[in-house]
mmCIF file of N, CA and C in Angstrom:
data_model
loop_
_atom_site.group_PDB
_atom_site.id
_atom_site.type_symbol
_atom_site.label_atom_id
_atom_site.label_comp_id
_atom_site.label_asym_id
_atom_site.label_seq_id
_atom_site.Cartn_x
_atom_site.Cartn_y
_atom_site.Cartn_z
ATOM 1 N N MET J 199 13.257 10.864 -5.794
ATOM 2 C CA MET J 199 12.832 11.535 -6.999
ATOM 3 C C MET J 199 12.929 13.028 -6.779
ATOM 4 N N THR J 200 13.311 13.716 -7.773
ATOM 5 C CA THR J 200 13.401 15.155 -7.693
ATOM 6 C C THR J 200 12.212 15.765 -8.406
ATOM 7 N N ARG J 201 11.522 16.664 -7.724
ATOM 8 C CA ARG J 201 10.397 17.384 -8.303
ATOM 9 C C ARG J 201 10.668 18.869 -8.181
ATOM 10 N N PHE J 202 9.909 19.660 -8.886
ATOM 11 C CA PHE J 202 10.030 21.102 -8.785
ATOM 12 C C PHE J 202 8.706 21.660 -8.307
ATOM 13 N N HIS J 203 8.752 22.494 -7.280
ATOM 14 C CA HIS J 203 7.566 23.114 -6.723
ATOM 15 C C HIS J 203 7.852 24.603 -6.621
ATOM 16 N N SER J 204 7.069 25.393 -7.319
ATOM 17 C CA SER J 204 7.263 26.847 -7.336
ATOM 18 C C SER J 204 8.701 27.207 -7.691
ATOM 19 N N GLY J 205 9.256 26.469 -8.656
ATOM 20 C CA GLY J 205 10.614 26.758 -9.107
ATOM 21 C C GLY J 205 11.700 26.179 -8.231
ATOM 22 N N ARG J 206 11.312 25.543 -7.099
ATOM 23 C CA ARG J 206 12.298 24.947 -6.193
ATOM 24 C C ARG J 206 12.406 23.455 -6.446
ATOM 25 N N LYS J 207 13.578 22.932 -6.268
ATOM 26 C CA LYS J 207 13.815 21.501 -6.399
ATOM 27 C C LYS J 207 13.386 20.825 -5.093
ATOM 28 N N VAL J 208 12.512 19.809 -5.179
ATOM 29 C CA VAL J 208 12.000 19.123 -3.993
ATOM 30 C C VAL J 208 12.307 17.634 -4.124
ATOM 31 N N THR J 209 12.866 17.036 -3.086
ATOM 32 C CA THR J 209 13.169 15.611 -3.064
ATOM 33 C C THR J 209 12.335 14.956 -1.968
ATOM 34 N N HIS J 210 11.803 13.744 -2.233
ATOM 35 C CA HIS J 210 11.018 13.029 -1.228
ATOM 36 C C HIS J 210 11.904 12.738 -0.027
ATOM 37 N N LYS J 211 11.392 13.009 1.180
ATOM 38 C CA LYS J 211 12.227 12.878 2.377
ATOM 39 C C LYS J 211 12.680 11.450 2.666
ATOM 40 N N PHE J 212 11.982 10.447 2.128
ATOM 41 C CA PHE J 212 12.401 9.071 2.359
ATOM 42 C C PHE J 212 13.067 8.461 1.138
ATOM 43 N N GLY J 213 13.258 9.245 0.098
ATOM 44 C CA GLY J 213 13.926 8.758 -1.105
ATOM 45 C C GLY J 213 13.042 7.945 -2.028
ATOM 46 N N ALA J 214 11.716 7.951 -1.801
ATOM 47 C CA ALA J 214 10.798 7.197 -2.659
ATOM 48 C C ALA J 214 10.803 7.791 -4.062
ATOM 49 N N VAL J 215 10.732 6.922 -5.050
ATOM 50 C CA VAL J 215 10.725 7.347 -6.447
ATOM 51 C C VAL J 215 9.337 7.088 -7.013
ATOM 52 N N ARG J 216 8.623 8.147 -7.359
ATOM 53 C CA ARG J 216 7.306 7.975 -7.971
ATOM 54 C C ARG J 216 7.474 7.228 -9.284
ATOM 55 N N THR J 217 6.492 6.379 -9.581
ATOM 56 C CA THR J 217 6.564 5.582 -10.799
ATOM 57 C C THR J 217 5.167 5.429 -11.380
ATOM 58 N N GLU J 218 5.093 4.972 -12.607
ATOM 59 C CA GLU J 218 3.811 4.798 -13.279
ATOM 60 C C GLU J 218 3.750 3.418 -13.928
ATOM 61 N N ARG J 219 2.603 2.751 -13.764
ATOM 62 C CA ARG J 219 2.343 1.459 -14.386
ATOM 63 C C ARG J 219 0.934 1.498 -14.973
ATOM 64 N N ASP J 220 0.766 1.063 -16.182
ATOM 65 C CA ASP J 220 -0.555 1.016 -16.820
ATOM 66 C C ASP J 220 -1.295 2.347 -16.717
ATOM 67 N N GLY J 221 -0.558 3.446 -16.764
ATOM 68 C CA GLY J 221 -1.172 4.770 -16.662
ATOM 69 C C GLY J 221 -1.554 5.171 -15.248
ATOM 70 N N ILE J 222 -1.195 4.352 -14.261
ATOM 71 C CA ILE J 222 -1.503 4.630 -12.856
ATOM 72 C C ILE J 222 -0.240 5.142 -12.183
ATOM 73 N N LYS J 223 -0.336 6.238 -11.451
ATOM 74 C CA LYS J 223 0.819 6.791 -10.739
ATOM 75 C C LYS J 223 0.880 6.222 -9.330
ATOM 76 N N PHE J 224 2.059 5.761 -8.947
ATOM 77 C CA PHE J 224 2.301 5.201 -7.617
ATOM 78 C C PHE J 224 3.283 6.081 -6.872
ATOM 79 N N ASP J 225 3.137 6.122 -5.546
ATOM 80 C CA ASP J 225 4.010 6.959 -4.714
ATOM 81 C C ASP J 225 5.434 6.436 -4.638
ATOM 82 N N SER J 226 5.633 5.160 -4.917
ATOM 83 C CA SER J 226 6.978 4.595 -4.838
ATOM 84 C C SER J 226 7.152 3.493 -5.880
ATOM 85 N N LYS J 227 8.410 3.210 -6.194
ATOM 86 C CA LYS J 227 8.726 2.118 -7.119
ATOM 87 C C LYS J 227 8.279 0.788 -6.509
ATOM 88 N N ALA J 228 8.445 0.643 -5.193
ATOM 89 C CA ALA J 228 8.037 -0.594 -4.513
ATOM 90 C C ALA J 228 6.540 -0.838 -4.680
ATOM 91 N N GLU J 229 5.734 0.210 -4.538
ATOM 92 C CA GLU J 229 4.288 0.057 -4.691
ATOM 93 C C GLU J 229 3.944 -0.338 -6.130
ATOM 94 N N GLY J 230 4.625 0.254 -7.098
ATOM 95 C CA GLY J 230 4.419 -0.120 -8.496
ATOM 96 C C GLY J 230 4.829 -1.556 -8.764
ATOM 97 N N ASP J 231 5.949 -1.986 -8.164
ATOM 98 C CA ASP J 231 6.405 -3.365 -8.326
ATOM 99 C C ASP J 231 5.422 -4.349 -7.704
ATOM 100 N N TYR J 232 4.851 -3.986 -6.553
ATOM 101 C CA TYR J 232 3.881 -4.870 -5.910
ATOM 102 C C TYR J 232 2.598 -4.957 -6.742
ATOM 103 N N TYR J 233 2.213 -3.868 -7.362
ATOM 104 C CA TYR J 233 1.076 -3.864 -8.292
ATOM 105 C C TYR J 233 1.328 -4.881 -9.410
ATOM 106 N N ASP J 234 2.542 -4.896 -9.947
ATOM 107 C CA ASP J 234 2.898 -5.865 -10.985
ATOM 108 C C ASP J 234 2.736 -7.295 -10.478
ATOM 109 N N LEU J 235 3.170 -7.541 -9.237
ATOM 110 C CA LEU J 235 3.040 -8.874 -8.643
ATOM 111 C C LEU J 235 1.570 -9.270 -8.509
ATOM 112 N N LEU J 236 0.736 -8.352 -8.044
ATOM 113 C CA LEU J 236 -0.693 -8.651 -7.904
ATOM 114 C C LEU J 236 -1.321 -8.967 -9.260
ATOM 115 N N LYS J 237 -0.924 -8.253 -10.290
ATOM 116 C CA LYS J 237 -1.435 -8.551 -11.629
ATOM 117 C C LYS J 237 -1.018 -9.953 -12.080
ATOM 118 N N GLN J 238 0.220 -10.353 -11.766
ATOM 119 C CA GLN J 238 0.685 -11.704 -12.110
ATOM 120 C C GLN J 238 -0.124 -12.749 -11.356
ATOM 121 N N GLN J 239 -0.385 -12.505 -10.070
ATOM 122 C CA GLN J 239 -1.159 -13.459 -9.272
ATOM 123 C C GLN J 239 -2.597 -13.542 -9.772
ATOM 124 N N GLN J 240 -3.126 -12.435 -10.254
ATOM 125 C CA GLN J 240 -4.470 -12.445 -10.817
ATOM 126 C C GLN J 240 -4.495 -13.250 -12.119
ATOM 127 N N ALA J 241 -3.501 -13.059 -12.960
ATOM 128 C CA ALA J 241 -3.417 -13.803 -14.226
ATOM 129 C C ALA J 241 -3.256 -15.300 -13.982
ATOM 130 N N ALA J 242 -2.599 -15.668 -12.867
ATOM 131 C CA ALA J 242 -2.385 -17.072 -12.530
ATOM 132 C C ALA J 242 -3.599 -17.700 -11.838
ATOM 133 N N GLY J 243 -4.611 -16.884 -11.526
ATOM 134 C CA GLY J 243 -5.817 -17.401 -10.894
ATOM 135 C C GLY J 243 -5.768 -17.449 -9.378
ATOM 136 N N GLN J 244 -4.681 -16.995 -8.763
ATOM 137 C CA GLN J 244 -4.581 -16.986 -7.300
ATOM 138 C C GLN J 244 -5.411 -15.858 -6.704
ATOM 139 N N LEU J 245 -5.507 -14.772 -7.441
ATOM 140 C CA LEU J 245 -6.183 -13.565 -6.996
ATOM 141 C C LEU J 245 -7.367 -13.315 -7.913
ATOM 142 N N VAL J 246 -8.563 -13.160 -7.335
ATOM 143 C CA VAL J 246 -9.752 -12.899 -8.134
ATOM 144 C C VAL J 246 -9.707 -11.468 -8.654
ATOM 145 N N GLY J 247 -9.296 -10.541 -7.797
ATOM 146 C CA GLY J 247 -9.213 -9.135 -8.179
ATOM 147 C C GLY J 247 -8.661 -8.310 -7.038
ATOM 148 N N PHE J 248 -8.387 -7.061 -7.335
ATOM 149 C CA PHE J 248 -7.913 -6.141 -6.311
ATOM 150 C C PHE J 248 -8.268 -4.722 -6.713
ATOM 151 N N THR J 249 -8.308 -3.855 -5.732
ATOM 152 C CA THR J 249 -8.570 -2.451 -5.964
ATOM 153 C C THR J 249 -7.506 -1.636 -5.244
ATOM 154 N N ARG J 250 -7.305 -0.428 -5.705
ATOM 155 C CA ARG J 250 -6.278 0.432 -5.124
ATOM 156 C C ARG J 250 -6.905 1.448 -4.177
ATOM 157 N N GLN J 251 -6.173 1.779 -3.159
ATOM 158 C CA GLN J 251 -6.457 2.837 -2.207
ATOM 159 C C GLN J 251 -7.849 2.795 -1.572
ATOM 160 N N PRO J 252 -8.214 1.658 -0.968
ATOM 161 C CA PRO J 252 -9.480 1.634 -0.226
ATOM 162 C C PRO J 252 -9.354 2.516 1.010
ATOM 163 N N THR J 253 -10.435 3.191 1.350
ATOM 164 C CA THR J 253 -10.435 4.116 2.486
ATOM 165 C C THR J 253 -11.212 3.519 3.642
ATOM 166 N N PHE J 254 -10.641 3.598 4.833
ATOM 167 C CA PHE J 254 -11.276 3.142 6.066
ATOM 168 C C PHE J 254 -11.440 4.350 6.983
ATOM 169 N N HIS J 255 -12.677 4.615 7.380
ATOM 170 C CA HIS J 255 -12.964 5.761 8.240
ATOM 171 C C HIS J 255 -12.716 5.384 9.691
ATOM 172 N N LEU J 256 -12.015 6.254 10.410
ATOM 173 C CA LEU J 256 -11.614 5.996 11.784
ATOM 174 C C LEU J 256 -12.315 6.955 12.736
ATOM 175 N N PRO J 257 -12.369 6.595 14.032
ATOM 176 C CA PRO J 257 -12.950 7.510 15.017
ATOM 177 C C PRO J 257 -12.218 8.857 14.993
ATOM 178 N N GLY J 258 -12.962 9.906 15.283
ATOM 179 C CA GLY J 258 -12.357 11.231 15.318
ATOM 180 C C GLY J 258 -12.314 11.903 13.959
ATOM 181 N N GLY J 259 -12.950 11.285 12.960
ATOM 182 C CA GLY J 259 -13.015 11.894 11.641
ATOM 183 C C GLY J 259 -11.785 11.703 10.774
ATOM 184 N N THR J 260 -10.832 10.888 11.233
ATOM 185 C CA THR J 260 -9.659 10.627 10.395
ATOM 186 C C THR J 260 -9.938 9.418 9.507
ATOM 187 N N ARG J 261 -9.033 9.166 8.593
ATOM 188 C CA ARG J 261 -9.197 8.020 7.710
ATOM 189 C C ARG J 261 -7.850 7.375 7.450
ATOM 190 N N TYR J 262 -7.918 6.100 7.107
ATOM 191 C CA TYR J 262 -6.732 5.321 6.778
ATOM 192 C C TYR J 262 -6.915 4.856 5.339
ATOM 193 N N VAL J 263 -5.933 5.132 4.476
ATOM 194 C CA VAL J 263 -5.987 4.716 3.087
ATOM 195 C C VAL J 263 -4.897 3.680 2.864
ATOM 196 N N SER J 264 -5.325 2.471 2.536
ATOM 197 C CA SER J 264 -4.398 1.380 2.280
ATOM 198 C C SER J 264 -3.967 1.422 0.814
ATOM 199 N N ASP J 265 -2.949 0.646 0.464
ATOM 200 C CA ASP J 265 -2.500 0.602 -0.931
ATOM 201 C C ASP J 265 -3.380 -0.299 -1.788
ATOM 202 N N PHE J 266 -3.718 -1.496 -1.271
ATOM 203 C CA PHE J 266 -4.477 -2.459 -2.076
ATOM 204 C C PHE J 266 -5.469 -3.230 -1.207
ATOM 205 N N LEU J 267 -6.644 -3.513 -1.755
ATOM 206 C CA LEU J 267 -7.622 -4.409 -1.158
ATOM 207 C C LEU J 267 -7.687 -5.609 -2.086
ATOM 208 N N CYS J 268 -7.367 -6.799 -1.561
ATOM 209 C CA CYS J 268 -7.205 -8.003 -2.388
ATOM 210 C C CYS J 268 -8.295 -9.029 -2.098
ATOM 211 N N PHE J 269 -8.817 -9.631 -3.168
ATOM 212 C CA PHE J 269 -9.827 -10.677 -3.095
ATOM 213 C C PHE J 269 -9.206 -11.945 -3.672
ATOM 214 N N TRP J 270 -8.935 -12.922 -2.808
ATOM 215 C CA TRP J 270 -8.202 -14.128 -3.192
ATOM 216 C C TRP J 270 -9.138 -15.238 -3.643
ATOM 217 N N ALA J 271 -8.651 -16.106 -4.489
ATOM 218 C CA ALA J 271 -9.439 -17.209 -5.045
ATOM 219 C C ALA J 271 -9.942 -18.159 -3.963
ATOM 220 N N ASP J 272 -9.223 -18.271 -2.846
ATOM 221 C CA ASP J 272 -9.652 -19.165 -1.763
ATOM 222 C C ASP J 272 -10.659 -18.511 -0.816
ATOM 223 N N GLY J 273 -11.117 -17.283 -1.142
ATOM 224 C CA GLY J 273 -12.140 -16.621 -0.343
ATOM 225 C C GLY J 273 -11.618 -15.574 0.628
ATOM 226 N N ARG J 274 -10.311 -15.526 0.814
ATOM 227 C CA ARG J 274 -9.753 -14.512 1.721
ATOM 228 C C ARG J 274 -9.905 -13.119 1.121
ATOM 229 N N VAL J 275 -10.048 -12.142 2.019
ATOM 230 C CA VAL J 275 -10.027 -10.731 1.638
ATOM 231 C C VAL J 275 -9.076 -10.051 2.611
ATOM 232 N N ASP J 276 -8.127 -9.296 2.081
ATOM 233 C CA ASP J 276 -7.218 -8.570 2.970
ATOM 234 C C ASP J 276 -6.815 -7.253 2.332
ATOM 235 N N THR J 277 -6.256 -6.399 3.144
ATOM 236 C CA THR J 277 -5.745 -5.130 2.656
ATOM 237 C C THR J 277 -4.245 -5.107 2.886
ATOM 238 N N ARG J 278 -3.528 -4.516 1.936
ATOM 239 C CA ARG J 278 -2.068 -4.553 1.971
ATOM 240 C C ARG J 278 -1.501 -3.161 1.795
ATOM 241 N N ASP J 279 -0.507 -2.865 2.621
ATOM 242 C CA ASP J 279 0.214 -1.600 2.539
ATOM 243 C C ASP J 279 1.669 -1.890 2.248
ATOM 244 N N VAL J 280 2.170 -1.362 1.155
ATOM 245 C CA VAL J 280 3.571 -1.534 0.789
ATOM 246 C C VAL J 280 4.364 -0.492 1.572
ATOM 247 N N LYS J 281 5.304 -0.964 2.399
ATOM 248 C CA LYS J 281 6.043 -0.066 3.273
ATOM 249 C C LYS J 281 7.531 -0.136 3.033
ATOM 250 N N GLY J 282 8.142 1.016 3.125
ATOM 251 C CA GLY J 282 9.594 1.134 3.158
ATOM 252 C C GLY J 282 9.942 1.653 4.533
ATOM 253 N N VAL J 283 9.546 2.896 4.782
ATOM 254 C CA VAL J 283 9.771 3.561 6.068
ATOM 255 C C VAL J 283 8.433 3.691 6.772
ATOM 256 N N GLU J 284 8.384 3.303 8.040
ATOM 257 C CA GLU J 284 7.158 3.436 8.827
ATOM 258 C C GLU J 284 7.271 4.672 9.715
ATOM 259 N N THR J 285 6.410 5.639 9.452
ATOM 260 C CA THR J 285 6.412 6.863 10.250
ATOM 261 C C THR J 285 5.590 6.664 11.518
ATOM 262 N N GLU J 286 5.730 7.582 12.452
ATOM 263 C CA GLU J 286 4.950 7.518 13.685
ATOM 264 C C GLU J 286 3.460 7.657 13.370
ATOM 265 N N GLY J 287 3.135 8.535 12.414
ATOM 266 C CA GLY J 287 1.736 8.714 12.017
ATOM 267 C C GLY J 287 1.140 7.440 11.450
ATOM 268 N N PHE J 288 1.911 6.724 10.639
ATOM 269 C CA PHE J 288 1.431 5.458 10.094
ATOM 270 C C PHE J 288 1.189 4.459 11.219
ATOM 271 N N THR J 289 2.116 4.364 12.141
ATOM 272 C CA THR J 289 2.002 3.395 13.237
ATOM 273 C C THR J 289 0.738 3.637 14.059
ATOM 274 N N ILE J 290 0.422 4.901 14.325
ATOM 275 C CA ILE J 290 -0.781 5.239 15.089
ATOM 276 C C ILE J 290 -2.025 4.835 14.314
ATOM 277 N N LYS J 291 -2.106 5.221 13.041
ATOM 278 C CA LYS J 291 -3.282 4.878 12.238
ATOM 279 C C LYS J 291 -3.385 3.366 12.017
ATOM 280 N N TRP J 292 -2.245 2.689 11.921
ATOM 281 C CA TRP J 292 -2.230 1.230 11.741
ATOM 282 C C TRP J 292 -2.931 0.551 12.922
ATOM 283 N N ARG J 293 -2.591 0.988 14.143
ATOM 284 C CA ARG J 293 -3.240 0.430 15.338
ATOM 285 C C ARG J 293 -4.723 0.775 15.373
ATOM 286 N N GLU J 294 -5.050 2.015 15.001
ATOM 287 C CA GLU J 294 -6.445 2.463 15.024
ATOM 288 C C GLU J 294 -7.304 1.675 14.029
ATOM 289 N N VAL J 295 -6.815 1.473 12.813
ATOM 290 C CA VAL J 295 -7.617 0.779 11.807
ATOM 291 C C VAL J 295 -7.811 -0.691 12.185
ATOM 292 N N GLN J 296 -6.809 -1.309 12.774
ATOM 293 C CA GLN J 296 -6.965 -2.699 13.198
ATOM 294 C C GLN J 296 -7.986 -2.819 14.328
ATOM 295 N N SER J 297 -8.025 -1.827 15.193
ATOM 296 C CA SER J 297 -8.985 -1.820 16.294
ATOM 297 C C SER J 297 -10.402 -1.543 15.782
ATOM 298 N N ALA J 298 -10.544 -0.618 14.838
ATOM 299 C CA ALA J 298 -11.858 -0.225 14.331
ATOM 300 C C ALA J 298 -12.460 -1.279 13.394
ATOM 301 N N TYR J 299 -11.615 -2.081 12.741
ATOM 302 C CA TYR J 299 -12.069 -3.096 11.781
ATOM 303 C C TYR J 299 -11.462 -4.462 12.153
ATOM 304 N N PRO J 300 -11.875 -5.043 13.286
ATOM 305 C CA PRO J 300 -11.250 -6.296 13.748
ATOM 306 C C PRO J 300 -11.507 -7.490 12.831
ATOM 307 N N TRP J 301 -12.516 -7.434 11.979
ATOM 308 C CA TRP J 301 -12.830 -8.549 11.074
ATOM 309 C C TRP J 301 -11.994 -8.528 9.790
ATOM 310 N N MET J 302 -11.262 -7.441 9.546
ATOM 311 C CA MET J 302 -10.459 -7.305 8.328
ATOM 312 C C MET J 302 -9.004 -7.667 8.635
ATOM 313 N N THR J 303 -8.352 -8.303 7.684
ATOM 314 C CA THR J 303 -6.934 -8.622 7.811
ATOM 315 C C THR J 303 -6.134 -7.511 7.142
ATOM 316 N N PHE J 304 -5.262 -6.872 7.916
ATOM 317 C CA PHE J 304 -4.396 -5.806 7.422
ATOM 318 C C PHE J 304 -2.964 -6.324 7.408
ATOM 319 N N LEU J 305 -2.295 -6.194 6.268
ATOM 320 C CA LEU J 305 -0.922 -6.670 6.146
ATOM 321 C C LEU J 305 -0.007 -5.539 5.666
ATOM 322 N N LYS J 306 1.185 -5.502 6.250
ATOM 323 C CA LYS J 306 2.248 -4.632 5.737
ATOM 324 C C LYS J 306 3.100 -5.510 4.844
ATOM 325 N N VAL J 307 3.467 -5.003 3.695
ATOM 326 C CA VAL J 307 4.275 -5.750 2.738
ATOM 327 C C VAL J 307 5.581 -4.994 2.541
ATOM 328 N N LYS J 308 6.700 -5.713 2.721
ATOM 329 C CA LYS J 308 8.019 -5.096 2.579
ATOM 330 C C LYS J 308 8.880 -5.948 1.666
ATOM 331 N N ARG J 309 9.787 -5.292 0.972
ATOM 332 C CA ARG J 309 10.745 -6.035 0.150
ATOM 333 C C ARG J 309 11.614 -6.897 1.056
ATOM 334 N N SER J 310 11.916 -8.086 0.569
ATOM 335 C CA SER J 310 12.794 -8.992 1.298
ATOM 336 C C SER J 310 13.651 -9.705 0.255
ATOM 337 N N GLY J 311 14.862 -9.216 0.063
ATOM 338 C CA GLY J 311 15.712 -9.766 -0.989
ATOM 339 C C GLY J 311 15.070 -9.509 -2.336
ATOM 340 N N LYS J 312 14.838 -10.567 -3.091
ATOM 341 C CA LYS J 312 14.183 -10.429 -4.398
ATOM 342 C C LYS J 312 12.683 -10.659 -4.305
ATOM 343 N N GLY J 313 12.183 -10.919 -3.094
ATOM 344 C CA GLY J 313 10.760 -11.185 -2.914
ATOM 345 C C GLY J 313 10.105 -10.173 -1.994
ATOM 346 N N TRP J 314 9.036 -10.617 -1.350
ATOM 347 C CA TRP J 314 8.254 -9.770 -0.465
ATOM 348 C C TRP J 314 7.981 -10.500 0.839
ATOM 349 N N LYS J 315 7.908 -9.744 1.912
ATOM 350 C CA LYS J 315 7.607 -10.299 3.234
ATOM 351 C C LYS J 315 6.317 -9.626 3.727
ATOM 352 N N GLU J 316 5.393 -10.448 4.215
ATOM 353 C CA GLU J 316 4.111 -9.931 4.736
ATOM 354 C C GLU J 316 4.155 -9.956 6.257
ATOM 355 N N GLU J 317 3.672 -8.870 6.862
ATOM 356 C CA GLU J 317 3.591 -8.788 8.320
ATOM 357 C C GLU J 317 2.182 -8.340 8.690
ATOM 358 N N ALA J 318 1.642 -8.932 9.750
ATOM 359 C CA ALA J 318 0.315 -8.521 10.246
ATOM 360 C C ALA J 318 0.446 -7.310 11.135
#
């Protein structure tokens, strides 16, 4: 996506295209598409509900912000991050949040063909 900052043309370094769904702005088209999928799963009764951008506080005063916190009809609760490119900073925080919150299930979600692939 091309943006303008102080009169300069700025492009996202990973090529992510900001998008909007239901008046909500998402950092990438993939994240917006996954939001659509979660809404479909909620309408089908598989998902009780979900919230966006839950924050997890980490040692050292840092924080990890996930894309979605999901509450499933079968009682599961997990957090999901829609990923395209994994940066070194993400990888470090990913390990830290899993260590700090061992009772929570953290999943990375990536496009896989026409569907999605979940990774722990």
